[in-house]
Amino acid sequence: MDSHSLQNVSRSLPLQLDPKRLPRHVAVIPDGNVRWTKANGLSAYKGLSVLRDIARISNQWGIEVLTAFAFSTDNFKRPKAEVEFVLEHLDNMFTLDHPNTVLKDGLKVRCIGDMSKLPRSLQAKISEAHEMTRDSKDLKFILAIAYGGWEDVLQACQRIASEVEQGVVKANDIDQCYLRKKMLLTEWDEEVGDPDLLIRTSGEQRLSNYLMNNLSYTELVFTEKLWPDFNEEDYVKAVVEFQERNRRYGRHDN
Amino acid sequence: MGAVWAAVVWHLLHAIASCAAILQRFLDGIAIATGSVRFAWRSVTKKPRVVAIVVDGESARKGRDEIVELLVFLAAAGIRQVALYDMEGILKRYGTYLEKRVVSSTWKRQLKHDFHFSNGVDPFPRSNPIRTKSEPRMVVELLSMSDGKDAIAEAARRIHDDLRGSSRQDQLERINSLTETDLNESLKQIGRWKPDPELMLVFGKINSVQGFPPWRIKLTEIIYMGELRRNIDSSLSYALQAYSGRTHRYGC
């Protein structure tokens, strides 16, 4: 059964989840890949294929947006071999004929970050992926690659300064709402909005320069599981925790 | 054959360590939620210097006594600076009241401490004279949304203000060469650049940073404490213990 057929199979929401309180936008920090790979071997690496699976599951559940911190600006400081390894796997995700491609799942794929830091071939594939999936009405699958939250704020400030200089906007009109429109996450599609739920794996309980200006109202769920071991059951548990808090205390509106 | 056994033993040890970590975290959660386990915070080997406390609106409105208790505990634990945050700025309105109660409470407990409260930028008028210079001091910043995301917008306006008067060419070059250092400098100029908290404790109904100044919490450990309540010493001890025991890996 190919991926399209799998996509179209009727799959009900897990019974534990309330369809009325699903998070509209989920963000993930898929942490723990290095530790998992050291324990299981490089050849067993599956961090990005797990990410693709979670994107498929999110789409099947009816979640509208999934934003993943796939590769941060800080990650470039890691050993060269490690960086090249991850970039190669990212390249596979955007290669149409590769088994790990995300381009055949019907999702709307978008990458945010400093694309100029990536190899040219990967930049080209990402541009093609944006064009290829532009008209999709399914899950918006956003990968933050070569991304840093504070760098994101800086680029927004640069663009605003440039717009003020050009007379597009007055300095006094710059407020939090205007700044938000220039952030990478919402700049290409305002309907994306800020995440309702952030899941971070591997036991780390920090935000690590991720979406710094977009997480004010985001419910944080931390799990001990290393990312490659994160499966649908763990995803259900995280969403249940989100729903339980919202049920007890009422949803917090932006 | 020996290599196979070695691999089996290694994986078994790894599994045991993982289960122990999971059990530890599970117990952390119970202790924090129930406040039922007592730990001697003095045995904590690694203490944060700056702690952020985020409370939701309801806790800020109804939990002033609990917040006083929390601040006194942190002072006794040797924490040097507390960034106390609620989104709406309710605690800023009660700043003088909180300061008086904290000072009074520390006197009653015979804790010799000096406190310095500020509303994020300016200090409150001092309600008590400085006792002696040798007494440990805790700075309490009272923060709200205006010190967070709103401050970034203010910094963005300031960046443009600094460019005025230059030629258009110079302005464009300057904009294109802006760095994080310039942004940080802009925040300093508006009085928003303060030490980053190593630990954030979130109280209330939601586990969210709720607009706390984002540039200060890139690497901050976040612990959700549940609802704010009285007799919170045990939960706080446990949170400090949990923070101390964590191995911090950087470079996500």
XYZ file of N, CA and C in Angstrom, chain B residues 21 40 57 61 66 76 96 109 113 119 147 161 164 167 176 179 195 207 213 220 222 225 238 249:
72
model
N 15.610 7.048 35.870
C 15.386 8.472 35.575
C 13.897 8.764 35.478
N 15.988 18.757 52.349
C 16.785 19.840 52.913
C 17.411 20.599 51.757
N -3.102 35.012 36.110
C -3.834 36.168 36.624
C -4.531 35.892 37.943
N -3.969 37.720 41.573
C -5.038 38.453 42.275
C -5.258 37.917 43.684
N 0.656 33.854 49.443
C 1.454 32.711 48.983
C 2.720 33.202 48.275
N 15.704 32.848 51.810
C 16.383 31.982 52.778
C 17.237 30.933 52.079
N 4.487 47.603 46.506
C 4.832 48.147 47.821
C 4.310 47.230 48.923
N 11.001 35.836 61.047
C 11.734 34.561 61.000
C 13.202 34.741 61.348
N 17.923 39.861 55.886
C 18.013 40.026 54.448
C 17.654 41.445 54.059
N 10.039 47.611 39.495
C 8.971 47.244 38.568
C 9.545 46.938 37.200
N 7.104 44.306 29.673
C 8.546 44.062 29.771
C 8.988 42.945 28.849
N 15.171 54.737 15.471
C 15.494 56.073 15.969
C 16.985 56.346 15.898
N 18.241 57.595 12.467
C 17.816 58.891 11.926
C 18.975 59.862 11.876
N 22.538 59.260 6.223
C 22.104 59.250 4.825
C 21.370 57.950 4.552
N 21.265 46.413 7.197
C 21.683 45.093 6.712
C 22.754 44.460 7.584
N 23.121 43.207 14.074
C 23.385 41.893 14.667
C 22.579 41.731 15.949
N 19.828 39.876 33.983
C 20.393 38.519 33.950
C 19.338 37.478 33.577
N 0.728 25.586 32.016
C 2.184 25.530 31.955
C 2.622 26.262 30.690
N 9.692 37.887 29.201
C 10.704 38.348 28.235
C 11.454 37.192 27.569
N 16.682 28.588 29.936
C 16.129 28.482 31.288
C 15.402 27.162 31.484
N 12.566 25.006 32.881
C 11.187 25.354 33.223
C 10.556 24.205 33.996
N 4.749 23.996 38.457
C 4.513 23.731 39.873
C 3.057 23.494 40.218
N 11.867 20.747 46.596
C 11.941 19.671 45.612
C 12.309 20.211 44.235
N 22.309 19.807 28.937
C 22.976 19.668 27.644
C 22.555 20.851 26.790
